[in-house]
């Protein structure tokens, strides 16, 4: 059996990856390590918690005593765990620096002592490149992160790289574009707008709404990671972009139209400080290994909207009963 450690496996992408891995790799034994912050939820893994090839460990990547035995027996480490929401990083950056930078350091230190380790995947992000006015970011481009989340991820990205360069560790770094799909916490734009619109509530569109994101379905992301675990080269960075550049205002209209809601639900609100105008990833390097995204954006968005419609059990308790979420919402958006 291949021992696989997935950090942050109770979050959005991590839980989709755990499910993907268990379905495709009967010879993998997957351990999820997750602190279950506000964004990490056992519900995200409800159908695989009792899977015979899966174990869940409730723990913090900052806790070296918890990480050491898990990392030291792993052949593959896929490191998703992070604080991930830009708006929260603007309200307070401390937890981002601790988790995203120091937490990565703790895991990398443990990984230095892992005798069977053959892959450490540092899950980075396209946000490390900063705003891209024209063209597409290449892996060799300068990093110009412009918000505390992006900066903490850039720190972790380069720290992981340094452990390859210095200690010859089998590190690869992946920089994905904005993901969408099931189990995404309803603070991010797609699940927030979909669930607000289902309830006929306003959707708060930042600034002029003309910022562009390059959307990637989470299943296409999982497939890319699966390929890179096998085919990626040590010390290399790989962009994973969906190739679906969409302006926020257009995205919002599509969501409202899919739900049969009026455009009058769009509520223009003050812009996010330092709001990156556009992200766009060049994916030549990854495509050369045989990957291409398979989920057309229209279809993926429709299925995602449907998923939130069919799974109110999953998001209603967060939006209606979780006091921490309600308090965050008030702070971020006012009443
Ligand atoms: P998420 O916020 O949904 O999940 C993060 C998970 O990490 C949660 O389960 C949380 O409990 C866990 N976690 C946080 N701090 C921890 C700690 N100290 N110890 C253990 N677990 C901890 O995030 P996501 O959207 O699934 O993102 C996963 C990774 O992918 C992150 O590294 C993020 O930077 C990266 N990424 C995300 C996107 C995107 O669009 N969502 C795009 C590119 C890269
Ligand atoms: P988000 O989902 O927070 O992802 P990221 O900041 O990592 O790209 O936001 C996606 C886009 O949607 C971004 O341009 C900001 C915008 N946005 C809004 O207009 N309103 C909102 O309430 C949120 C959360 C995001």
mmCIF file of C-alpha atoms and ligand atoms in Angstrom:
data_model
loop_
_atom_site.group_PDB
_atom_site.id
_atom_site.type_symbol
_atom_site.label_atom_id
_atom_site.label_comp_id
_atom_site.label_asym_id
_atom_site.label_seq_id
_atom_site.Cartn_x
_atom_site.Cartn_y
_atom_site.Cartn_z
ATOM 1 C CA UNK A 1 0.000 0.000 0.000
ATOM 2 C CA UNK A 2 1.139 3.533 -0.772
ATOM 3 C CA UNK A 3 0.943 5.754 2.320
ATOM 4 C CA UNK A 4 -0.488 9.142 1.364
ATOM 5 C CA UNK A 5 -0.853 12.133 3.674
ATOM 6 C CA UNK A 6 -3.340 14.829 2.652
ATOM 7 C CA UNK A 7 -3.233 17.973 4.780
ATOM 8 C CA UNK A 8 -6.340 20.138 4.705
ATOM 9 C CA UNK A 9 -8.348 17.187 3.388
ATOM 10 C CA UNK A 10 -11.530 18.388 5.103
ATOM 11 C CA UNK A 11 -11.537 21.622 3.085
ATOM 12 C CA UNK A 12 -12.974 22.255 -0.357
ATOM 13 C CA UNK A 13 -10.249 21.038 -2.720
ATOM 14 C CA UNK A 14 -8.717 18.612 -0.220
ATOM 15 C CA UNK A 15 -11.991 16.739 0.299
ATOM 16 C CA UNK A 16 -12.573 16.513 -3.444
ATOM 17 C CA UNK A 17 -9.023 15.201 -3.820
ATOM 18 C CA UNK A 18 -9.438 12.588 -1.074
ATOM 19 C CA UNK A 19 -12.604 11.318 -2.771
ATOM 20 C CA UNK A 20 -10.885 11.339 -6.175
ATOM 21 C CA UNK A 21 -7.826 9.493 -4.826
ATOM 22 C CA UNK A 22 -9.830 6.784 -3.048
ATOM 23 C CA UNK A 23 -11.873 6.145 -6.191
ATOM 24 C CA UNK A 24 -8.845 5.879 -8.462
ATOM 25 C CA UNK A 25 -6.125 4.347 -6.331
ATOM 26 C CA UNK A 26 -7.203 1.180 -4.516
ATOM 27 C CA UNK A 27 -3.543 0.727 -3.526
ATOM 28 C CA UNK A 28 -3.371 4.070 -1.647
ATOM 29 C CA UNK A 29 -3.941 4.394 2.078
ATOM 30 C CA UNK A 30 -4.942 8.014 2.594
ATOM 31 C CA UNK A 31 -4.595 9.875 5.881
ATOM 32 C CA UNK A 32 -6.312 13.240 6.113
ATOM 33 C CA UNK A 33 -4.753 15.654 8.625
ATOM 34 C CA UNK A 34 -7.010 18.618 9.295
ATOM 35 C CA UNK A 35 -7.496 21.130 12.095
ATOM 36 C CA UNK A 36 -11.172 21.595 11.218
ATOM 37 C CA UNK A 37 -11.038 25.372 11.190
ATOM 38 C CA UNK A 38 -14.229 27.208 10.210
ATOM 39 C CA UNK A 39 -13.512 26.099 6.607
ATOM 40 C CA UNK A 40 -12.706 22.465 7.337
ATOM 41 C CA UNK A 41 -15.658 20.210 7.992
ATOM 42 C CA UNK A 42 -16.170 16.494 8.539
ATOM 43 C CA UNK A 43 -19.335 16.866 6.446
ATOM 44 C CA UNK A 44 -17.097 17.460 3.413
ATOM 45 C CA UNK A 45 -15.852 13.871 3.787
ATOM 46 C CA UNK A 46 -19.171 12.345 4.926
ATOM 47 C CA UNK A 47 -19.158 9.592 2.299
ATOM 48 C CA UNK A 48 -15.505 8.558 2.765
ATOM 49 C CA UNK A 49 -14.953 8.933 6.515
ATOM 50 C CA UNK A 50 -15.491 5.181 7.009
ATOM 51 C CA UNK A 51 -13.733 4.125 3.833
ATOM 52 C CA UNK A 52 -11.352 1.255 4.707
ATOM 53 C CA UNK A 53 -8.433 2.993 2.931
ATOM 54 C CA UNK A 54 -8.982 6.324 4.675
ATOM 55 C CA UNK A 55 -8.115 7.616 8.141
ATOM 56 C CA UNK A 56 -8.966 11.022 9.527
ATOM 57 C CA UNK A 57 -6.662 12.748 12.029
ATOM 58 C CA UNK A 58 -7.882 15.906 13.741
ATOM 59 C CA UNK A 59 -4.723 17.970 14.208
ATOM 60 C CA UNK A 60 -2.806 21.141 13.436
ATOM 61 C CA UNK A 61 0.032 21.316 10.898
ATOM 62 C CA UNK A 62 1.756 23.721 13.314
ATOM 63 C CA UNK A 63 2.037 20.885 15.839
ATOM 64 C CA UNK A 64 5.309 19.108 15.033
ATOM 65 C CA UNK A 65 4.490 16.230 17.410
ATOM 66 C CA UNK A 66 1.315 15.470 15.438
ATOM 67 C CA UNK A 67 2.910 15.922 12.018
ATOM 68 C CA UNK A 68 6.164 14.008 12.530
ATOM 69 C CA UNK A 69 4.839 10.425 12.692
ATOM 70 C CA UNK A 70 2.310 11.046 9.902
ATOM 71 C CA UNK A 71 4.830 12.634 7.548
ATOM 72 C CA UNK A 72 7.608 10.206 8.371
ATOM 73 C CA UNK A 73 5.656 7.184 7.210
ATOM 74 C CA UNK A 74 4.308 8.851 4.053
ATOM 75 C CA UNK A 75 5.435 8.216 0.486
ATOM 76 C CA UNK A 76 3.287 11.040 -0.841
ATOM 77 C CA UNK A 77 2.413 14.284 0.942
ATOM 78 C CA UNK A 78 -0.186 16.537 -0.683
ATOM 79 C CA UNK A 79 -0.203 19.754 1.305
ATOM 80 C CA UNK A 80 -3.469 21.670 0.902
ATOM 81 C CA UNK A 81 -3.914 22.956 4.475
ATOM 82 C CA UNK A 82 -4.000 26.742 4.590
ATOM 83 C CA UNK A 83 -5.995 29.789 5.487
ATOM 84 C CA UNK A 84 -7.428 30.636 2.085
ATOM 85 C CA UNK A 85 -9.777 33.593 1.956
ATOM 86 C CA UNK A 86 -8.328 36.887 0.680
ATOM 87 C CA UNK A 87 -10.950 39.045 2.424
ATOM 88 C CA UNK A 88 -10.195 37.423 5.784
ATOM 89 C CA UNK A 89 -6.458 37.972 5.231
ATOM 90 C CA UNK A 90 -7.175 41.673 4.745
ATOM 91 C CA UNK A 91 -9.110 41.757 8.041
ATOM 92 C CA UNK A 92 -6.232 39.986 9.840
ATOM 93 C CA UNK A 93 -3.082 38.418 8.379
ATOM 94 C CA UNK A 94 -1.624 36.670 11.456
ATOM 95 C CA UNK A 95 -3.315 33.299 11.020
ATOM 96 C CA UNK A 96 -2.292 33.249 7.348
ATOM 97 C CA UNK A 97 1.365 33.704 8.171
ATOM 98 C CA UNK A 98 1.233 31.114 10.943
ATOM 99 C CA UNK A 99 -0.649 28.448 9.011
ATOM 100 C CA UNK A 100 0.458 29.012 5.440
ATOM 101 C CA UNK A 101 4.136 29.818 6.085
ATOM 102 C CA UNK A 102 5.026 28.336 9.486
ATOM 103 C CA UNK A 103 2.749 25.328 9.017
ATOM 104 C CA UNK A 104 4.468 24.548 5.714
ATOM 105 C CA UNK A 105 7.836 24.867 7.479
ATOM 106 C CA UNK A 106 6.781 22.329 10.138
ATOM 107 C CA UNK A 107 5.721 19.836 7.435
ATOM 108 C CA UNK A 108 8.867 20.355 5.366
ATOM 109 C CA UNK A 109 11.066 19.784 8.425
ATOM 110 C CA UNK A 110 9.235 16.535 9.172
ATOM 111 C CA UNK A 111 9.513 15.571 5.501
ATOM 112 C CA UNK A 112 13.317 15.859 5.642
ATOM 113 C CA UNK A 113 13.269 12.865 7.960
ATOM 114 C CA UNK A 114 10.772 10.791 5.963
ATOM 115 C CA UNK A 115 12.739 7.815 4.639
ATOM 116 C CA UNK A 116 10.231 6.728 1.962
ATOM 117 C CA UNK A 117 9.067 10.131 0.749
ATOM 118 C CA UNK A 118 8.934 10.303 -3.043
ATOM 119 C CA UNK A 119 6.712 13.347 -3.553
ATOM 120 C CA UNK A 120 5.833 16.452 -1.544
ATOM 121 C CA UNK A 121 3.244 18.525 -3.399
ATOM 122 C CA UNK A 122 3.124 22.136 -2.262
ATOM 123 C CA UNK A 123 -0.310 23.427 -3.265
ATOM 124 C CA UNK A 124 0.348 27.041 -4.165
ATOM 125 C CA UNK A 125 -1.886 29.421 -6.132
ATOM 126 C CA UNK A 126 -2.000 31.680 -9.191
ATOM 127 C CA UNK A 127 -2.380 34.594 -6.773
ATOM 128 C CA UNK A 128 1.383 34.518 -6.121
ATOM 129 C CA UNK A 129 1.904 36.127 -9.564
ATOM 130 C CA UNK A 130 -0.227 39.133 -8.609
ATOM 131 C CA UNK A 131 -2.449 40.908 -11.099
ATOM 132 C CA UNK A 132 -1.766 40.058 -14.759
ATOM 133 C CA UNK A 133 -2.935 42.932 -17.014
ATOM 134 C CA UNK A 134 -2.254 41.070 -20.284
ATOM 135 C CA UNK A 135 -1.063 37.670 -21.458
ATOM 136 C CA UNK A 136 -0.715 34.631 -19.240
ATOM 137 C CA UNK A 137 1.553 33.905 -16.251
ATOM 138 C CA UNK A 138 4.361 31.441 -16.866
ATOM 139 C CA UNK A 139 6.002 29.393 -14.128
ATOM 140 C CA UNK A 140 9.231 31.404 -14.482
ATOM 141 C CA UNK A 141 7.519 34.790 -14.015
ATOM 142 C CA UNK A 142 8.387 36.992 -11.079
ATOM 143 C CA UNK A 143 6.104 36.617 -8.043
ATOM 144 C CA UNK A 144 4.299 39.831 -7.102
ATOM 145 C CA UNK A 145 1.699 38.883 -4.493
ATOM 146 C CA UNK A 146 -0.443 41.844 -3.501
ATOM 147 C CA UNK A 147 -2.580 40.726 -0.548
ATOM 148 C CA UNK A 148 -1.604 38.980 2.701
ATOM 149 C CA UNK A 149 -3.086 35.623 1.599
ATOM 150 C CA UNK A 150 -1.153 35.685 -1.677
ATOM 151 C CA UNK A 151 2.028 36.803 0.096
ATOM 152 C CA UNK A 152 1.821 34.028 2.690
ATOM 153 C CA UNK A 153 1.279 31.480 -0.099
ATOM 154 C CA UNK A 154 4.255 32.915 -2.007
ATOM 155 C CA UNK A 155 6.384 32.500 1.127
ATOM 156 C CA UNK A 156 5.326 28.860 1.463
ATOM 157 C CA UNK A 157 5.814 28.280 -2.282
ATOM 158 C CA UNK A 158 9.409 29.485 -2.183
ATOM 159 C CA UNK A 159 10.132 27.774 1.144
ATOM 160 C CA UNK A 160 9.063 24.440 -0.344
ATOM 161 C CA UNK A 161 11.258 25.144 -3.378
ATOM 162 C CA UNK A 162 14.214 25.881 -1.102
ATOM 163 C CA UNK A 163 13.876 22.429 0.491
ATOM 164 C CA UNK A 164 14.324 20.891 -2.951
ATOM 165 C CA UNK A 165 17.263 23.179 -3.812
ATOM 166 C CA UNK A 166 18.954 22.795 -0.420
ATOM 167 C CA UNK A 167 18.073 19.301 0.799
ATOM 168 C CA UNK A 168 17.243 17.654 -2.519
ATOM 169 C CA UNK A 169 13.734 16.860 -1.314
ATOM 170 C CA UNK A 170 11.240 15.601 -3.946
ATOM 171 C CA UNK A 171 9.153 18.772 -3.912
ATOM 172 C CA UNK A 172 6.889 20.004 -6.682
ATOM 173 C CA UNK A 173 4.880 23.215 -6.536
ATOM 174 C CA UNK A 174 1.490 23.629 -8.195
ATOM 175 C CA UNK A 175 -0.193 26.975 -8.842
ATOM 176 C CA UNK A 176 -3.856 26.537 -9.664
ATOM 177 C CA UNK A 177 -6.341 29.172 -10.732
ATOM 178 C CA UNK A 178 -9.702 29.814 -8.996
ATOM 179 C CA UNK A 179 -11.439 26.497 -8.320
ATOM 180 C CA UNK A 180 -15.173 25.871 -8.281
ATOM 181 C CA UNK A 181 -17.340 22.862 -7.568
ATOM 182 C CA UNK A 182 -19.082 21.101 -4.658
ATOM 183 C CA UNK A 183 -18.147 21.624 -0.982
ATOM 184 C CA UNK A 184 -16.673 25.128 -1.400
ATOM 185 C CA UNK A 185 -17.201 27.217 1.716
ATOM 186 C CA UNK A 186 -19.908 29.838 1.081
ATOM 187 C CA UNK A 187 -17.589 32.801 1.631
ATOM 188 C CA UNK A 188 -16.007 32.385 -1.836
ATOM 189 C CA UNK A 189 -17.746 34.153 -4.669
ATOM 190 C CA UNK A 190 -19.508 31.274 -6.470
ATOM 191 C CA UNK A 191 -21.034 29.471 -3.451
ATOM 192 C CA UNK A 192 -21.783 32.798 -1.743
ATOM 193 C CA UNK A 193 -23.634 34.191 -4.747
ATOM 194 C CA UNK A 194 -25.423 30.909 -5.509
ATOM 195 C CA UNK A 195 -26.673 30.403 -1.955
ATOM 196 C CA UNK A 196 -27.654 34.074 -1.550
ATOM 197 C CA UNK A 197 -29.508 33.970 -4.863
ATOM 198 C CA UNK A 198 -31.335 30.755 -3.928
ATOM 199 C CA UNK A 199 -32.713 32.704 -0.964
ATOM 200 C CA UNK A 200 -33.463 35.806 -3.056
ATOM 201 C CA UNK A 201 -30.805 37.796 -1.159
ATOM 202 C CA UNK A 202 -28.532 40.455 -2.729
ATOM 203 C CA UNK A 203 -25.184 39.361 -4.150
ATOM 204 C CA UNK A 204 -22.413 41.820 -3.206
ATOM 205 C CA UNK A 205 -20.318 42.526 -6.298
ATOM 206 C CA UNK A 206 -17.020 44.292 -5.563
ATOM 207 C CA UNK A 207 -16.062 47.493 -7.389
ATOM 208 C CA UNK A 208 -16.993 47.716 -11.059
ATOM 209 C CA UNK A 209 -17.299 43.910 -11.315
ATOM 210 C CA UNK A 210 -14.853 43.828 -14.223
ATOM 211 C CA UNK A 211 -12.155 41.803 -12.438
ATOM 212 C CA UNK A 212 -11.313 38.584 -14.253
ATOM 213 C CA UNK A 213 -10.701 35.117 -12.816
ATOM 214 C CA UNK A 214 -9.619 31.979 -14.699
ATOM 215 C CA UNK A 215 -12.001 29.260 -13.481
ATOM 216 C CA UNK A 216 -10.933 25.643 -12.973
ATOM 217 C CA UNK A 217 -13.326 22.853 -12.050
ATOM 218 C CA UNK A 218 -12.080 21.074 -8.930
ATOM 219 C CA UNK A 219 -12.248 17.693 -10.720
ATOM 220 C CA UNK A 220 -9.877 18.967 -13.408
ATOM 221 C CA UNK A 221 -7.602 20.200 -10.616
ATOM 222 C CA UNK A 222 -7.614 16.756 -8.970
ATOM 223 C CA UNK A 223 -6.779 15.082 -12.279
ATOM 224 C CA UNK A 224 -3.846 17.450 -12.795
ATOM 225 C CA UNK A 225 -2.502 16.731 -9.301
ATOM 226 C CA UNK A 226 -2.851 12.998 -9.849
ATOM 227 C CA UNK A 227 -0.809 13.280 -13.049
ATOM 228 C CA UNK A 228 1.831 15.501 -11.471
ATOM 229 C CA UNK A 229 2.312 13.203 -8.477
ATOM 230 C CA UNK A 230 3.402 10.619 -11.008
ATOM 231 C CA UNK A 231 4.962 12.654 -13.811
ATOM 232 C CA UNK A 232 6.104 15.919 -12.232
ATOM 233 C CA UNK A 233 9.828 16.596 -11.966
ATOM 234 C CA UNK A 234 11.429 17.429 -8.627
ATOM 235 C CA UNK A 235 11.958 21.140 -7.982
ATOM 236 C CA UNK A 236 9.532 22.177 -10.747
ATOM 237 C CA UNK A 237 6.544 24.510 -10.654
ATOM 238 C CA UNK A 238 3.370 23.695 -12.612
ATOM 239 C CA UNK A 239 0.527 26.075 -13.399
ATOM 240 C CA UNK A 240 -2.948 24.474 -13.399
ATOM 241 C CA UNK A 241 -5.385 26.813 -15.153
ATOM 242 C CA UNK A 242 -8.881 26.124 -16.392
ATOM 243 C CA UNK A 243 -8.610 28.483 -19.374
ATOM 244 C CA UNK A 244 -12.005 29.999 -18.524
ATOM 245 C CA UNK A 245 -11.446 33.734 -18.164
ATOM 246 C CA UNK A 246 -14.658 35.286 -16.903
ATOM 247 C CA UNK A 247 -15.416 38.780 -15.636
ATOM 248 C CA UNK A 248 -17.101 38.779 -12.214
ATOM 249 C CA UNK A 249 -20.122 40.680 -13.515
ATOM 250 C CA UNK A 250 -20.642 38.097 -16.275
ATOM 251 C CA UNK A 251 -20.219 35.261 -13.801
ATOM 252 C CA UNK A 252 -22.854 36.877 -11.590
ATOM 253 C CA UNK A 253 -25.341 37.218 -14.453
ATOM 254 C CA UNK A 254 -24.819 33.561 -15.389
ATOM 255 C CA UNK A 255 -25.463 32.413 -11.820
ATOM 256 C CA UNK A 256 -28.618 34.511 -11.525
ATOM 257 C CA UNK A 257 -29.892 33.344 -14.926
ATOM 258 C CA UNK A 258 -29.278 29.683 -14.015
ATOM 259 C CA UNK A 259 -31.366 30.161 -10.890
ATOM 260 C CA UNK A 260 -34.027 32.227 -12.622
ATOM 261 C CA UNK A 261 -33.287 35.220 -10.363
ATOM 262 C CA UNK A 262 -33.416 38.882 -11.466
ATOM 263 C CA UNK A 263 -30.294 40.961 -12.163
ATOM 264 C CA UNK A 264 -31.663 43.437 -9.607
ATOM 265 C CA UNK A 265 -30.173 41.168 -6.911
ATOM 266 C CA UNK A 266 -26.727 42.486 -7.881
ATOM 267 C CA UNK A 267 -25.623 44.875 -5.174
ATOM 268 C CA UNK A 268 -22.521 46.905 -6.063
ATOM 269 C CA UNK A 269 -20.368 47.255 -2.928
ATOM 270 C CA UNK A 270 -17.029 49.003 -2.270
ATOM 271 C CA UNK A 271 -14.074 47.268 -3.860
ATOM 272 C CA UNK A 272 -11.722 44.912 -2.050
ATOM 273 C CA UNK A 273 -8.518 46.811 -1.164
ATOM 274 C CA UNK A 274 -5.670 45.843 -3.502
ATOM 275 C CA UNK A 275 -8.115 43.813 -5.595
ATOM 276 C CA UNK A 276 -6.138 41.989 -8.302
ATOM 277 C CA UNK A 277 -7.680 42.892 -11.642
ATOM 278 C CA UNK A 278 -6.979 39.737 -13.567
ATOM 279 C CA UNK A 279 -5.441 36.293 -13.213
ATOM 280 C CA UNK A 280 -4.582 34.123 -16.188
ATOM 281 C CA UNK A 281 -2.352 31.047 -16.267
ATOM 282 C CA UNK A 282 -0.291 29.656 -19.109
ATOM 283 C CA UNK A 283 -0.483 25.855 -18.924
ATOM 284 C CA UNK A 284 1.876 24.717 -21.706
ATOM 285 C CA UNK A 285 4.120 22.902 -19.229
ATOM 286 C CA UNK A 286 1.309 20.839 -17.737
ATOM 287 C CA UNK A 287 -0.370 20.184 -21.094
ATOM 288 C CA UNK A 288 2.939 18.799 -22.395
ATOM 289 C CA UNK A 289 2.475 15.995 -19.837
ATOM 290 C CA UNK A 290 -0.921 15.142 -21.342
ATOM 291 C CA UNK A 291 -3.355 17.083 -19.150
ATOM 292 C CA UNK A 292 -6.227 19.201 -20.429
ATOM 293 C CA UNK A 293 -9.280 20.445 -18.548
ATOM 294 C CA UNK A 294 -12.375 18.389 -19.373
ATOM 295 C CA UNK A 295 -15.219 20.282 -17.712
ATOM 296 C CA UNK A 296 -16.655 23.042 -19.961
ATOM 297 C CA UNK A 297 -17.327 26.081 -17.792
ATOM 298 C CA UNK A 298 -21.029 26.397 -18.661
ATOM 299 C CA UNK A 299 -21.640 22.769 -17.774
ATOM 300 C CA UNK A 300 -19.477 22.879 -14.643
ATOM 301 C CA UNK A 301 -21.187 26.031 -13.395
ATOM 302 C CA UNK A 302 -24.655 24.605 -14.029
ATOM 303 C CA UNK A 303 -23.762 21.379 -12.196
ATOM 304 C CA UNK A 304 -22.251 23.362 -9.330
ATOM 305 C CA UNK A 305 -25.359 25.536 -8.982
ATOM 306 C CA UNK A 306 -27.419 22.336 -9.002
ATOM 307 C CA UNK A 307 -25.230 20.805 -6.318
ATOM 308 C CA UNK A 308 -25.865 23.741 -3.939
ATOM 309 C CA UNK A 309 -29.554 23.577 -4.780
ATOM 310 C CA UNK A 310 -29.693 19.872 -3.933
ATOM 311 C CA UNK A 311 -27.451 20.050 -0.848
ATOM 312 C CA UNK A 312 -28.973 22.672 1.395
ATOM 313 C CA UNK A 313 -28.219 20.312 4.307
ATOM 314 C CA UNK A 314 -24.576 21.162 3.699
ATOM 315 C CA UNK A 315 -24.638 24.972 3.519
ATOM 316 C CA UNK A 316 -27.731 26.145 5.435
ATOM 317 C CA UNK A 317 -26.296 25.342 8.868
ATOM 318 C CA UNK A 318 -23.202 27.431 8.033
ATOM 319 C CA UNK A 319 -25.136 30.423 6.777
ATOM 320 C CA UNK A 320 -28.008 30.306 9.265
ATOM 321 C CA UNK A 321 -26.648 28.831 12.504
ATOM 322 C CA UNK A 322 -22.892 29.350 12.529
ATOM 323 C CA UNK A 323 -22.420 32.462 14.673
ATOM 324 C CA UNK A 324 -18.807 32.893 13.557
ATOM 325 C CA UNK A 325 -19.903 32.929 9.904
ATOM 326 C CA UNK A 326 -22.680 35.416 10.593
ATOM 327 C CA UNK A 327 -20.285 37.662 12.460
ATOM 328 C CA UNK A 328 -17.760 37.473 9.591
ATOM 329 C CA UNK A 329 -20.536 38.292 7.099
ATOM 330 C CA UNK A 330 -21.590 41.368 9.092
ATOM 331 C CA UNK A 331 -18.002 42.572 9.382
ATOM 332 C CA UNK A 332 -17.294 42.070 5.686
ATOM 333 C CA UNK A 333 -20.579 43.240 4.167
ATOM 334 C CA UNK A 334 -22.367 45.196 6.866
ATOM 335 C CA UNK A 335 -26.000 44.368 7.471
HETATM 336 P P1 LIG B 1 -10.337 25.646 2.299
HETATM 337 O O1 LIG B 1 -10.265 26.901 3.082
HETATM 338 O O2 LIG B 1 -11.648 25.148 1.822
HETATM 339 O O3 LIG B 1 -9.689 24.450 3.140
HETATM 340 C C1 LIG B 1 -8.510 24.601 3.893
HETATM 341 C C2 LIG B 1 -8.411 23.403 4.829
HETATM 342 O O4 LIG B 1 -7.192 23.522 5.589
HETATM 343 C C3 LIG B 1 -9.569 23.322 5.845
HETATM 344 O O5 LIG B 1 -10.055 22.004 5.901
HETATM 345 C C4 LIG B 1 -8.914 23.724 7.148
HETATM 346 O O6 LIG B 1 -9.533 23.138 8.300
HETATM 347 C C5 LIG B 1 -7.501 23.213 6.943
HETATM 348 N N1 LIG B 1 -6.530 23.891 7.814
HETATM 349 C C6 LIG B 1 -6.388 25.230 7.995
HETATM 350 N N2 LIG B 1 -5.431 25.470 8.902
HETATM 351 C C7 LIG B 1 -4.943 24.253 9.297
HETATM 352 C C8 LIG B 1 -3.934 23.848 10.206
HETATM 353 N N3 LIG B 1 -3.234 24.750 10.901
HETATM 354 N N4 LIG B 1 -3.707 22.532 10.352
HETATM 355 C C9 LIG B 1 -4.431 21.597 9.659
HETATM 356 N N5 LIG B 1 -5.407 21.939 8.789
HETATM 357 C C10 LIG B 1 -5.653 23.246 8.609
HETATM 358 O O7 LIG B 1 -9.320 25.838 1.089
HETATM 359 P P2 LIG B 1 -9.328 25.291 -0.397
HETATM 360 O O8 LIG B 1 -10.025 26.246 -1.259
HETATM 361 O O9 LIG B 1 -9.710 23.877 -0.384
HETATM 362 O O10 LIG B 1 -7.771 25.410 -0.743
HETATM 363 C C11 LIG B 1 -6.883 24.332 -0.512
HETATM 364 C C12 LIG B 1 -5.500 24.731 -0.963
HETATM 365 O O11 LIG B 1 -5.522 25.089 -2.346
HETATM 366 C C13 LIG B 1 -4.939 25.933 -0.232
HETATM 367 O O12 LIG B 1 -3.553 25.711 -0.015
HETATM 368 C C14 LIG B 1 -5.150 27.085 -1.198
HETATM 369 O O13 LIG B 1 -4.195 28.101 -1.005
HETATM 370 C C15 LIG B 1 -4.962 26.380 -2.520
HETATM 371 N N6 LIG B 1 -5.664 26.982 -3.667
HETATM 372 C C16 LIG B 1 -7.000 27.215 -3.616
HETATM 373 C C17 LIG B 1 -7.650 27.729 -4.732
HETATM 374 C C18 LIG B 1 -9.147 27.959 -4.730
HETATM 375 O O14 LIG B 1 -9.674 28.509 -5.686
HETATM 376 N N7 LIG B 1 -9.888 27.540 -3.705
HETATM 377 C C19 LIG B 1 -6.915 28.030 -5.878
HETATM 378 C C20 LIG B 1 -5.547 27.779 -5.903
HETATM 379 C C21 LIG B 1 -4.938 27.251 -4.786
HETATM 380 P P1 LIG B 2 -12.955 34.890 -4.252
HETATM 381 O O1 LIG B 2 -13.926 33.797 -4.435
HETATM 382 O O2 LIG B 2 -12.799 35.496 -2.900
HETATM 383 O O3 LIG B 2 -11.550 34.337 -4.787
HETATM 384 P P2 LIG B 2 -10.145 35.124 -5.033
HETATM 385 O O4 LIG B 2 -10.144 36.384 -4.287
HETATM 386 O O5 LIG B 2 -9.180 34.137 -4.476
HETATM 387 O O6 LIG B 2 -10.024 35.293 -6.514
HETATM 388 O O7 LIG B 2 -13.295 36.060 -5.264
HETATM 389 C C1 LIG B 2 -13.371 35.834 -6.656
HETATM 390 C C2 LIG B 2 -13.681 37.162 -7.320
HETATM 391 O O8 LIG B 2 -14.974 37.593 -6.909
HETATM 392 C C3 LIG B 2 -12.708 38.259 -6.903
HETATM 393 O O9 LIG B 2 -12.431 39.103 -8.006
HETATM 394 C C4 LIG B 2 -13.480 39.038 -5.856
HETATM 395 C C5 LIG B 2 -14.933 38.880 -6.285
HETATM 396 N N1 LIG B 2 -15.895 38.881 -5.164
HETATM 397 C C6 LIG B 2 -16.986 39.768 -5.174
HETATM 398 O O10 LIG B 2 -17.169 40.560 -6.115
HETATM 399 N N2 LIG B 2 -17.833 39.739 -4.112
HETATM 400 C C7 LIG B 2 -17.682 38.896 -3.062
HETATM 401 O O11 LIG B 2 -18.504 38.932 -2.111
HETATM 402 C C8 LIG B 2 -16.578 37.978 -3.069
HETATM 403 C C9 LIG B 2 -16.353 37.032 -1.933
HETATM 404 C C10 LIG B 2 -15.711 38.010 -4.154
#
